[in-house]
Amino acid sequence: MHHDSNPEGWGLDTLAIRTGHQRTAEQEHGEPIFPTSSFVYGSAAEAARKFGGQEAGNVYSRFTNPTVQTFERRLAAMEGGERCVATSSGMSAILSTALALLQAGDEIVASRSLFGSTVSLFDKYLGKFGITTRYVELSDLAAWEAAVTPATRLLFAETPSNPLSEVGDIPALAELAHRHGAWLAIDNCFLTPALQKPLELGADLVIHSATKYLDGQGRAIGGAVVGPDKLLEELFGVVRTCGPCMSPFNAWIFTKGLETLGLRMQAHCANAQRLAEWLEGHPAVERVHYSGLASHPQHALAARQQRGFGAVLGVEVKDGREGAWSVIDATRLLSITGNLGDVKTTITHPGTTTHGRLSDEQKAAAGIREGLIRLAVGLEDIADIQADLARGLDALAAR
């Protein structure tokens, strides 16, 4: 089922608007939603052919739904992958990848700075079935190399990382994975295909929490995996059999979200860059973690493999947790929530929310300090975001 997802050679914004939708007999202009569990056949013979896979077509919305397929085709085209499989959430995308590719005795080497739920999935649940995960520093290629054994089947990383904006060298990690007969999966939900294309850089799989920037407006939960047809066919089998499928309504929301992805990501990056530069000069701020800043240790690498720096900032303020909480509590505009990827700017204290379940040792290893605030910069007027943060930061500086 190999196919070129972009035969016309269109640019990203055109792909985001024009691909994936196959018009029905109604000749609709907008993409329709198919809220149906099942599909009807003209004869017993047609049903037999479709159930048996001899004839393409819809069977059951757990694994064949036209609205979901529109989203899958569009995201595959934008990421430059042969195929996409949509899932019920970003976490189920990671789970489905593991179930498709791994078995007892296999090993994962993963970046230490992963989303907390991903760590729990690898350690607690995959570990229960005999799959071992070793964690290494994202940017330390020698550590990745040292952690790989003959049993390693998958290298897994988020780049840039949450919330410290560490950057992994995707081409180098891909070379390492392939030299050892392993796959490289990159969680691309912080940058999206608008800013980074891991498959072009050598990764085998791209994983998304579509909940974040693909939707972009905080409306729906979903996930996706993009990659070569051979690997995705296995993954499709997992979704078909185990059932972590995306709903048609959510797929429609994500499809419409993709149409403005390029524009939104440019605007998110512009706001984030201005805010990061302002924060870096504020007396209450000890450090800003953002790969768009020249002070970031991997700024050059980020500039090389990304077309933008994203919108998630890690900001370390003085006076530890007390200082961080005082800044958060002084805001009136920003949303205090653990989510990100929204048009609304969000603020949270990672040490007690998104990374709150990690042990003190795990937090220390991941660089999650008590004074750290995470900002996911939205699309409000930058002066208003700045003024909302200045209220707490100015008071903290004056202490």
mmCIF file of C-alpha atoms in Angstrom, residues 14-388:
data_model
loop_
_atom_site.group_PDB
_atom_site.id
_atom_site.type_symbol
_atom_site.label_atom_id
_atom_site.label_comp_id
_atom_site.label_asym_id
_atom_site.label_seq_id
_atom_site.Cartn_x
_atom_site.Cartn_y
_atom_site.Cartn_z
ATOM 1 C CA THR A 14 -1.227 23.867 0.721
ATOM 2 C CA LEU A 15 -1.015 20.301 2.032
ATOM 3 C CA ALA A 16 -2.681 21.462 5.275
ATOM 4 C CA ILE A 17 -5.663 22.859 3.380
ATOM 5 C CA ARG A 18 -6.048 20.664 0.315
ATOM 6 C CA THR A 19 -5.081 17.068 1.102
ATOM 7 C CA GLY A 20 -6.870 14.089 2.593
ATOM 8 C CA HIS A 21 -10.482 14.851 1.718
ATOM 9 C CA GLN A 22 -12.111 12.658 -0.925
ATOM 10 C CA ARG A 23 -15.397 14.266 -1.936
ATOM 11 C CA THR A 24 -18.580 12.244 -1.670
ATOM 12 C CA ALA A 25 -21.397 12.187 -4.238
ATOM 13 C CA GLU A 26 -22.763 15.317 -2.523
ATOM 14 C CA GLN A 27 -19.775 17.335 -3.851
ATOM 15 C CA GLU A 28 -19.342 19.099 -0.503
ATOM 16 C CA HIS A 29 -16.604 21.739 -0.194
ATOM 17 C CA GLY A 30 -15.974 21.322 3.553
ATOM 18 C CA GLU A 31 -14.888 17.994 5.002
ATOM 19 C CA PRO A 32 -17.892 16.004 6.279
ATOM 20 C CA ILE A 33 -18.183 14.222 9.628
ATOM 21 C CA PHE A 34 -19.291 10.587 9.505
ATOM 22 C CA PRO A 35 -20.700 9.853 12.973
ATOM 23 C CA THR A 36 -21.542 6.253 12.209
ATOM 24 C CA SER A 37 -20.429 3.060 13.907
ATOM 25 C CA SER A 38 -20.950 0.810 10.879
ATOM 26 C CA PHE A 39 -21.369 0.719 7.101
ATOM 27 C CA VAL A 40 -23.849 -1.008 4.800
ATOM 28 C CA TYR A 41 -23.159 -3.341 1.854
ATOM 29 C CA GLY A 42 -25.153 -3.982 -1.296
ATOM 30 C CA SER A 43 -24.833 -7.745 -1.007
ATOM 31 C CA ALA A 44 -23.493 -10.566 1.127
ATOM 32 C CA ALA A 45 -20.666 -10.998 -1.383
ATOM 33 C CA GLU A 46 -19.597 -7.338 -1.051
ATOM 34 C CA ALA A 47 -19.651 -7.620 2.734
ATOM 35 C CA ALA A 48 -17.497 -10.754 2.527
ATOM 36 C CA ARG A 49 -14.951 -9.033 0.258
ATOM 37 C CA LYS A 50 -14.671 -5.963 2.496
ATOM 38 C CA PHE A 51 -14.461 -7.927 5.737
ATOM 39 C CA GLY A 52 -11.885 -10.222 4.174
ATOM 40 C CA GLY A 53 -9.780 -7.345 2.884
ATOM 41 C CA GLN A 54 -10.127 -8.301 -0.804
ATOM 42 C CA GLU A 55 -11.877 -5.009 -1.499
ATOM 43 C CA ALA A 56 -11.037 -1.628 -0.019
ATOM 44 C CA GLY A 57 -13.793 0.091 1.904
ATOM 45 C CA ASN A 58 -15.265 0.857 5.280
ATOM 46 C CA VAL A 59 -16.014 -1.972 7.687
ATOM 47 C CA TYR A 60 -16.403 -0.532 11.184
ATOM 48 C CA SER A 61 -15.488 2.877 12.649
ATOM 49 C CA ARG A 62 -13.081 1.350 15.176
ATOM 50 C CA PHE A 63 -10.603 1.118 12.299
ATOM 51 C CA THR A 64 -12.157 2.493 9.094
ATOM 52 C CA ASN A 65 -13.954 5.821 9.260
ATOM 53 C CA PRO A 66 -13.842 8.357 6.396
ATOM 54 C CA THR A 67 -13.450 11.393 8.686
ATOM 55 C CA VAL A 68 -10.577 9.792 10.580
ATOM 56 C CA GLN A 69 -8.946 8.772 7.297
ATOM 57 C CA THR A 70 -9.123 12.369 6.038
ATOM 58 C CA PHE A 71 -7.138 13.490 9.091
ATOM 59 C CA GLU A 72 -4.681 10.594 8.690
ATOM 60 C CA ARG A 73 -3.997 11.334 5.011
ATOM 61 C CA ARG A 74 -3.573 15.053 5.671
ATOM 62 C CA LEU A 75 -1.127 14.617 8.570
ATOM 63 C CA ALA A 76 0.856 11.973 6.650
ATOM 64 C CA ALA A 77 1.223 14.408 3.747
ATOM 65 C CA MET A 78 2.341 17.223 6.064
ATOM 66 C CA GLU A 79 4.919 15.050 7.870
ATOM 67 C CA GLY A 80 6.148 13.567 4.580
ATOM 68 C CA GLY A 81 5.250 10.015 5.667
ATOM 69 C CA GLU A 82 3.727 7.161 3.691
ATOM 70 C CA ARG A 83 0.945 6.600 6.170
ATOM 71 C CA CYS A 84 -0.636 7.787 9.421
ATOM 72 C CA VAL A 85 -2.684 5.934 12.018
ATOM 73 C CA ALA A 86 -4.836 8.082 14.313
ATOM 74 C CA THR A 87 -5.500 7.104 17.933
ATOM 75 C CA SER A 88 -7.668 8.201 20.844
ATOM 76 C CA SER A 89 -4.871 10.215 22.544
ATOM 77 C CA GLY A 90 -1.163 10.933 22.378
ATOM 78 C CA MET A 91 -0.562 8.313 25.071
ATOM 79 C CA SER A 92 -2.464 5.648 23.145
ATOM 80 C CA ALA A 93 -0.336 6.511 20.101
ATOM 81 C CA ILE A 94 2.783 5.667 22.139
ATOM 82 C CA LEU A 95 1.184 2.536 23.630
ATOM 83 C CA SER A 96 0.062 1.334 20.187
ATOM 84 C CA THR A 97 3.570 1.884 18.798
ATOM 85 C CA ALA A 98 5.047 -0.246 21.587
ATOM 86 C CA LEU A 99 2.449 -2.996 21.151
ATOM 87 C CA ALA A 100 3.030 -3.051 17.394
ATOM 88 C CA LEU A 101 6.829 -3.124 17.406
ATOM 89 C CA LEU A 102 7.989 -4.690 20.678
ATOM 90 C CA GLN A 103 7.759 -7.969 22.544
ATOM 91 C CA ALA A 104 8.956 -9.363 25.878
ATOM 92 C CA GLY A 105 12.748 -9.183 26.140
ATOM 93 C CA ASP A 106 13.066 -6.123 23.885
ATOM 94 C CA GLU A 107 14.628 -2.935 25.180
ATOM 95 C CA ILE A 108 13.879 0.772 24.703
ATOM 96 C CA VAL A 109 16.455 3.518 25.101
ATOM 97 C CA ALA A 110 14.666 6.777 25.830
ATOM 98 C CA SER A 111 15.428 10.359 26.641
ATOM 99 C CA ARG A 112 15.258 11.107 30.358
ATOM 100 C CA SER A 113 13.269 14.264 29.658
ATOM 101 C CA LEU A 114 10.047 12.613 28.511
ATOM 102 C CA PHE A 115 6.470 13.485 29.384
ATOM 103 C CA GLY A 116 5.729 11.940 32.797
ATOM 104 C CA SER A 117 2.976 9.646 31.521
ATOM 105 C CA THR A 118 5.342 8.237 28.883
ATOM 106 C CA VAL A 119 7.811 7.304 31.636
ATOM 107 C CA SER A 120 5.003 5.628 33.608
ATOM 108 C CA LEU A 121 3.870 3.748 30.501
ATOM 109 C CA PHE A 122 7.370 2.461 29.772
ATOM 110 C CA ASP A 123 8.315 1.581 33.357
ATOM 111 C CA LYS A 124 5.087 0.438 34.948
ATOM 112 C CA TYR A 125 3.074 -1.097 32.116
ATOM 113 C CA LEU A 126 5.543 -2.160 29.416
ATOM 114 C CA GLY A 127 7.886 -3.252 32.218
ATOM 115 C CA LYS A 128 5.187 -5.601 33.472
ATOM 116 C CA PHE A 129 5.393 -7.459 30.146
ATOM 117 C CA GLY A 130 9.168 -7.800 30.070
ATOM 118 C CA ILE A 131 10.139 -4.701 28.055
ATOM 119 C CA THR A 132 13.004 -2.779 29.681
ATOM 120 C CA THR A 133 13.635 0.949 29.263
ATOM 121 C CA ARG A 134 16.936 2.725 29.878
ATOM 122 C CA TYR A 135 16.939 6.520 30.200
ATOM 123 C CA VAL A 136 19.746 8.774 29.022
ATOM 124 C CA GLU A 137 20.471 12.488 28.681
ATOM 125 C CA LEU A 138 18.761 13.672 25.477
ATOM 126 C CA SER A 139 21.765 15.618 24.180
ATOM 127 C CA ASP A 140 24.499 13.124 25.203
ATOM 128 C CA LEU A 141 25.062 10.936 22.136
ATOM 129 C CA ALA A 142 27.751 8.901 23.904
ATOM 130 C CA ALA A 143 25.212 7.994 26.612
ATOM 131 C CA TRP A 144 22.718 6.830 23.968
ATOM 132 C CA GLU A 145 25.437 4.723 22.335
ATOM 133 C CA ALA A 146 26.462 3.197 25.671
ATOM 134 C CA ALA A 147 22.867 2.305 26.588
ATOM 135 C CA VAL A 148 22.137 0.384 23.375
ATOM 136 C CA THR A 149 22.432 -3.419 23.600
ATOM 137 C CA PRO A 150 21.683 -6.191 21.080
ATOM 138 C CA ALA A 151 18.153 -6.319 22.586
ATOM 139 C CA THR A 152 17.444 -2.621 21.866
ATOM 140 C CA ARG A 153 14.628 -2.295 19.338
ATOM 141 C CA LEU A 154 13.440 1.302 19.834
ATOM 142 C CA LEU A 155 15.015 4.692 20.546
ATOM 143 C CA PHE A 156 12.430 7.204 21.764
ATOM 144 C CA ALA A 157 12.808 10.962 22.254
ATOM 145 C CA GLU A 158 10.898 14.234 22.481
ATOM 146 C CA THR A 159 12.745 17.165 20.969
ATOM 147 C CA PRO A 160 12.667 19.897 22.096
ATOM 148 C CA SER A 161 12.040 18.548 25.569
ATOM 149 C CA ASN A 162 9.364 19.591 28.041
ATOM 150 C CA PRO A 163 9.869 21.986 29.781
ATOM 151 C CA LEU A 164 13.605 22.724 29.419
ATOM 152 C CA SER A 165 13.789 22.908 25.600
ATOM 153 C CA GLU A 166 16.712 20.481 25.342
ATOM 154 C CA VAL A 167 17.311 19.454 21.738
ATOM 155 C CA GLY A 168 18.137 15.978 20.457
ATOM 156 C CA ASP A 169 20.235 15.598 17.304
ATOM 157 C CA ILE A 170 17.726 13.659 15.174
ATOM 158 C CA PRO A 171 20.066 12.689 12.284
ATOM 159 C CA ALA A 172 22.698 11.446 14.762
ATOM 160 C CA LEU A 173 20.112 9.469 16.760
ATOM 161 C CA ALA A 174 18.734 7.969 13.524
ATOM 162 C CA GLU A 175 22.213 6.891 12.431
ATOM 163 C CA LEU A 176 22.808 5.301 15.838
ATOM 164 C CA ALA A 177 19.452 3.495 15.837
ATOM 165 C CA HIS A 178 19.846 2.125 12.330
ATOM 166 C CA ARG A 179 23.448 1.008 12.917
ATOM 167 C CA HIS A 180 22.119 -1.149 15.775
ATOM 168 C CA GLY A 181 19.054 -2.435 13.915
ATOM 169 C CA ALA A 182 16.627 -0.357 16.001
ATOM 170 C CA TRP A 183 13.903 2.152 15.124
ATOM 171 C CA LEU A 184 13.894 5.833 16.083
ATOM 172 C CA ALA A 185 10.573 7.370 17.169
ATOM 173 C CA ILE A 186 10.357 11.138 17.710
ATOM 174 C CA ASP A 187 7.516 12.767 19.629
ATOM 175 C CA ASN A 188 6.980 15.895 17.506
ATOM 176 C CA CYS A 189 4.014 17.434 19.316
ATOM 177 C CA PHE A 190 5.917 20.534 20.530
ATOM 178 C CA LEU A 191 6.972 21.646 17.041
ATOM 179 C CA THR A 192 4.596 19.882 14.609
ATOM 180 C CA PRO A 193 5.443 19.385 10.922
ATOM 181 C CA ALA A 194 5.200 23.163 10.497
ATOM 182 C CA LEU A 195 8.511 23.542 12.355
ATOM 183 C CA GLN A 196 10.234 20.142 12.241
ATOM 184 C CA LYS A 197 10.044 17.038 10.043
ATOM 185 C CA PRO A 198 11.724 14.153 11.871
ATOM 186 C CA LEU A 199 11.153 11.689 9.007
ATOM 187 C CA GLU A 200 13.198 13.900 6.666
ATOM 188 C CA LEU A 201 15.943 13.925 9.309
ATOM 189 C CA GLY A 202 16.077 10.109 9.437
ATOM 190 C CA ALA A 203 13.539 9.117 12.110
ATOM 191 C CA ASP A 204 11.362 6.067 11.420
ATOM 192 C CA LEU A 205 8.236 7.197 13.256
ATOM 193 C CA VAL A 206 6.726 10.507 14.305
ATOM 194 C CA ILE A 207 4.325 10.535 17.241
ATOM 195 C CA HIS A 208 1.807 13.252 18.082
ATOM 196 C CA SER A 209 -0.501 14.245 20.815
ATOM 197 C CA ALA A 210 -2.926 15.884 18.372
ATOM 198 C CA THR A 211 -4.511 17.437 21.490
ATOM 199 C CA LYS A 212 -1.754 20.072 21.430
ATOM 200 C CA TYR A 213 -0.915 22.243 18.418
ATOM 201 C CA LEU A 214 -2.547 20.109 15.705
ATOM 202 C CA ASP A 215 -5.911 21.119 17.146
ATOM 203 C CA GLY A 216 -4.423 24.330 18.500
ATOM 204 C CA GLN A 217 -7.492 25.441 20.394
ATOM 205 C CA GLY A 218 -7.720 22.998 23.288
ATOM 206 C CA ARG A 219 -10.912 21.283 22.129
ATOM 207 C CA ALA A 220 -10.281 17.570 21.710
ATOM 208 C CA ILE A 221 -8.070 14.657 22.754
ATOM 209 C CA GLY A 222 -6.321 12.586 20.086
ATOM 210 C CA GLY A 223 -3.054 11.092 18.896
ATOM 211 C CA ALA A 224 -1.320 9.973 15.726
ATOM 212 C CA VAL A 225 1.672 8.020 14.449
ATOM 213 C CA VAL A 226 3.222 8.707 11.036
ATOM 214 C CA GLY A 227 5.786 6.583 9.215
ATOM 215 C CA PRO A 228 6.422 3.913 6.599
ATOM 216 C CA ASP A 229 3.531 1.712 5.525
ATOM 217 C CA LYS A 230 5.251 -1.476 6.718
ATOM 218 C CA LEU A 231 5.465 -0.312 10.351
ATOM 219 C CA LEU A 232 2.113 1.478 10.235
ATOM 220 C CA GLU A 233 0.323 -1.662 9.021
ATOM 221 C CA GLU A 234 1.367 -3.321 12.317
ATOM 222 C CA LEU A 235 0.152 -0.279 14.209
ATOM 223 C CA PHE A 236 -3.153 -0.276 12.324
ATOM 224 C CA GLY A 237 -3.569 -3.887 13.463
ATOM 225 C CA VAL A 238 -3.172 -2.801 17.089
ATOM 226 C CA VAL A 239 -5.773 -0.039 16.762
ATOM 227 C CA ARG A 240 -8.112 -2.421 14.917
ATOM 228 C CA THR A 241 -7.799 -5.150 17.548
ATOM 229 C CA CYS A 242 -7.228 -3.243 20.796
ATOM 230 C CA GLY A 243 -9.521 -0.334 19.986
ATOM 231 C CA PRO A 244 -7.757 2.926 20.982
ATOM 232 C CA CYS A 245 -9.378 4.687 18.026
ATOM 233 C CA MET A 246 -10.020 8.351 17.315
ATOM 234 C CA SER A 247 -13.638 9.515 17.196
ATOM 235 C CA PRO A 248 -14.884 10.985 13.893
ATOM 236 C CA PHE A 249 -15.863 14.239 15.560
ATOM 237 C CA ASN A 250 -12.391 14.713 17.052
ATOM 238 C CA ALA A 251 -10.786 13.789 13.718
ATOM 239 C CA TRP A 252 -12.824 16.536 12.049
ATOM 240 C CA ILE A 253 -11.657 19.065 14.651
ATOM 241 C CA PHE A 254 -8.006 18.084 14.081
ATOM 242 C CA THR A 255 -8.428 18.234 10.300
ATOM 243 C CA LYS A 256 -9.742 21.787 10.564
ATOM 244 C CA GLY A 257 -6.966 22.617 13.038
ATOM 245 C CA LEU A 258 -4.312 21.542 10.530
ATOM 246 C CA GLU A 259 -5.566 24.145 8.043
ATOM 247 C CA THR A 260 -4.171 26.985 10.170
ATOM 248 C CA LEU A 261 -1.199 25.123 11.668
ATOM 249 C CA GLY A 262 1.513 26.943 9.700
ATOM 250 C CA LEU A 263 0.123 30.388 10.487
ATOM 251 C CA ARG A 264 -0.465 29.576 14.141
ATOM 252 C CA MET A 265 3.004 28.117 14.720
ATOM 253 C CA GLN A 266 4.662 31.201 13.210
ATOM 254 C CA ALA A 267 2.603 33.422 15.511
ATOM 255 C CA HIS A 268 3.284 31.202 18.569
ATOM 256 C CA CYS A 269 7.033 31.333 17.846
ATOM 257 C CA ALA A 270 7.055 35.111 17.386
ATOM 258 C CA ASN A 271 5.262 35.681 20.703
ATOM 259 C CA ALA A 272 7.455 33.136 22.516
ATOM 260 C CA GLN A 273 10.702 34.653 21.205
ATOM 261 C CA ARG A 274 9.734 38.155 22.331
ATOM 262 C CA LEU A 275 8.591 36.908 25.732
ATOM 263 C CA ALA A 276 11.738 34.797 26.245
ATOM 264 C CA GLU A 277 14.005 37.761 25.478
ATOM 265 C CA TRP A 278 12.050 40.006 27.859
ATOM 266 C CA LEU A 279 12.044 37.380 30.639
ATOM 267 C CA GLU A 280 15.777 36.798 30.282
ATOM 268 C CA GLY A 281 16.372 40.431 31.233
ATOM 269 C CA HIS A 282 14.014 40.457 34.243
ATOM 270 C CA PRO A 283 15.698 40.707 37.681
ATOM 271 C CA ALA A 284 13.405 38.057 39.254
ATOM 272 C CA VAL A 285 14.323 35.513 36.550
ATOM 273 C CA GLU A 286 17.374 33.315 37.063
ATOM 274 C CA ARG A 287 17.245 31.456 33.760
ATOM 275 C CA VAL A 288 15.081 31.025 30.664
ATOM 276 C CA HIS A 289 15.100 27.686 28.852
ATOM 277 C CA TYR A 290 14.163 28.272 25.210
ATOM 278 C CA SER A 291 16.064 27.035 22.168
ATOM 279 C CA GLY A 292 15.404 30.319 20.341
ATOM 280 C CA LEU A 293 17.710 32.196 22.731
ATOM 281 C CA ALA A 294 21.389 32.585 21.846
ATOM 282 C CA SER A 295 22.113 31.650 25.493
ATOM 283 C CA HIS A 296 20.635 28.160 24.936
ATOM 284 C CA PRO A 297 23.460 25.580 24.817
ATOM 285 C CA GLN A 298 22.000 23.927 21.703
ATOM 286 C CA HIS A 299 20.721 27.002 19.898
ATOM 287 C CA ALA A 300 22.806 26.188 16.785
ATOM 288 C CA LEU A 301 21.536 22.591 16.590
ATOM 289 C CA ALA A 302 17.940 23.775 17.057
ATOM 290 C CA ALA A 303 18.368 26.359 14.294
ATOM 291 C CA ARG A 304 19.763 23.645 12.001
ATOM 292 C CA GLN A 305 17.033 21.019 12.361
ATOM 293 C CA GLN A 306 14.002 23.175 13.207
ATOM 294 C CA ARG A 307 12.227 25.851 11.178
ATOM 295 C CA GLY A 308 11.200 27.593 14.410
ATOM 296 C CA PHE A 309 11.697 27.237 18.134
ATOM 297 C CA GLY A 310 8.181 26.503 19.342
ATOM 298 C CA ALA A 311 6.270 28.214 22.121
ATOM 299 C CA VAL A 312 7.097 26.382 25.360
ATOM 300 C CA LEU A 313 9.391 28.202 27.785
ATOM 301 C CA GLY A 314 10.915 26.991 31.036
ATOM 302 C CA VAL A 315 11.455 29.976 33.344
ATOM 303 C CA GLU A 316 13.412 29.635 36.592
ATOM 304 C CA VAL A 317 12.595 32.364 39.102
ATOM 305 C CA LYS A 318 14.177 33.216 42.431
ATOM 306 C CA ASP A 319 12.921 31.928 45.826
ATOM 307 C CA GLY A 320 12.164 28.398 44.646
ATOM 308 C CA ARG A 321 8.628 27.034 44.866
ATOM 309 C CA GLU A 322 7.377 29.993 46.862
ATOM 310 C CA GLY A 323 8.644 32.418 44.213
ATOM 311 C CA ALA A 324 7.238 30.344 41.350
ATOM 312 C CA TRP A 325 3.821 29.989 42.965
ATOM 313 C CA SER A 326 3.676 33.725 43.733
ATOM 314 C CA VAL A 327 4.239 34.554 40.046
ATOM 315 C CA ILE A 328 1.630 32.011 38.930
ATOM 316 C CA ASP A 329 -0.929 33.222 41.497
ATOM 317 C CA ALA A 330 -0.463 36.870 40.485
ATOM 318 C CA THR A 331 -1.661 36.216 36.927
ATOM 319 C CA ARG A 332 -5.196 37.215 35.934
ATOM 320 C CA LEU A 333 -5.100 36.597 32.180
ATOM 321 C CA LEU A 334 -3.044 33.411 31.781
ATOM 322 C CA SER A 335 -4.656 30.009 32.373
ATOM 323 C CA ILE A 336 -3.226 27.983 35.248
ATOM 324 C CA THR A 337 -3.358 24.547 33.636
ATOM 325 C CA GLY A 338 -1.057 21.690 32.693
ATOM 326 C CA ASN A 339 -2.180 21.671 29.075
ATOM 327 C CA LEU A 340 -0.326 23.387 26.236
ATOM 328 C CA GLY A 341 -0.603 23.953 22.507
ATOM 329 C CA ASP A 342 -3.560 26.275 22.864
ATOM 330 C CA VAL A 343 -4.279 29.783 21.535
ATOM 331 C CA LYS A 344 -4.610 30.683 25.226
ATOM 332 C CA THR A 345 -1.321 31.109 27.106
ATOM 333 C CA THR A 346 -0.995 28.561 29.899
ATOM 334 C CA ILE A 347 1.206 28.590 32.999
ATOM 335 C CA THR A 348 2.054 25.784 35.391
ATOM 336 C CA HIS A 349 4.547 24.681 38.032
ATOM 337 C CA PRO A 350 5.987 21.434 36.568
ATOM 338 C CA GLY A 351 7.427 20.227 39.875
ATOM 339 C CA THR A 352 3.956 19.900 41.414
ATOM 340 C CA THR A 353 1.797 19.277 38.303
ATOM 341 C CA THR A 354 3.067 17.780 35.030
ATOM 342 C CA HIS A 355 6.138 16.240 36.692
ATOM 343 C CA GLY A 356 4.677 16.008 40.199
ATOM 344 C CA ARG A 357 4.598 12.196 40.254
ATOM 345 C CA LEU A 358 8.320 11.845 39.636
ATOM 346 C CA SER A 359 10.552 11.087 42.614
ATOM 347 C CA ASP A 360 12.943 13.782 43.844
ATOM 348 C CA GLU A 361 15.793 11.885 42.145
ATOM 349 C CA GLN A 362 13.896 11.736 38.850
ATOM 350 C CA LYS A 363 13.066 15.437 39.085
ATOM 351 C CA ALA A 364 16.694 16.312 39.756
ATOM 352 C CA ALA A 365 17.835 14.172 36.821
ATOM 353 C CA ALA A 366 15.277 15.832 34.541
ATOM 354 C CA GLY A 367 16.238 19.347 35.726
ATOM 355 C CA ILE A 368 12.804 20.043 37.222
ATOM 356 C CA ARG A 369 13.720 22.537 39.933
ATOM 357 C CA GLU A 370 11.355 24.097 42.460
ATOM 358 C CA GLY A 371 11.654 27.597 40.977
ATOM 359 C CA LEU A 372 10.760 26.409 37.467
ATOM 360 C CA ILE A 373 7.615 27.706 35.744
ATOM 361 C CA ARG A 374 6.466 26.424 32.369
ATOM 362 C CA LEU A 375 4.818 28.844 29.980
ATOM 363 C CA ALA A 376 3.109 27.680 26.792
ATOM 364 C CA VAL A 377 2.848 30.974 24.960
ATOM 365 C CA GLY A 378 -0.453 31.558 23.182
ATOM 366 C CA LEU A 379 -1.674 34.057 20.630
ATOM 367 C CA GLU A 380 -2.936 36.870 22.855
ATOM 368 C CA ASP A 381 -1.420 40.330 22.478
ATOM 369 C CA ILE A 382 2.195 39.973 23.629
ATOM 370 C CA ALA A 383 1.997 43.189 25.705
ATOM 371 C CA ASP A 384 -0.897 41.708 27.708
ATOM 372 C CA ILE A 385 0.931 38.419 28.354
ATOM 373 C CA GLN A 386 3.980 40.390 29.468
ATOM 374 C CA ALA A 387 1.983 42.691 31.772
ATOM 375 C CA ASP A 388 0.273 39.691 33.382
#
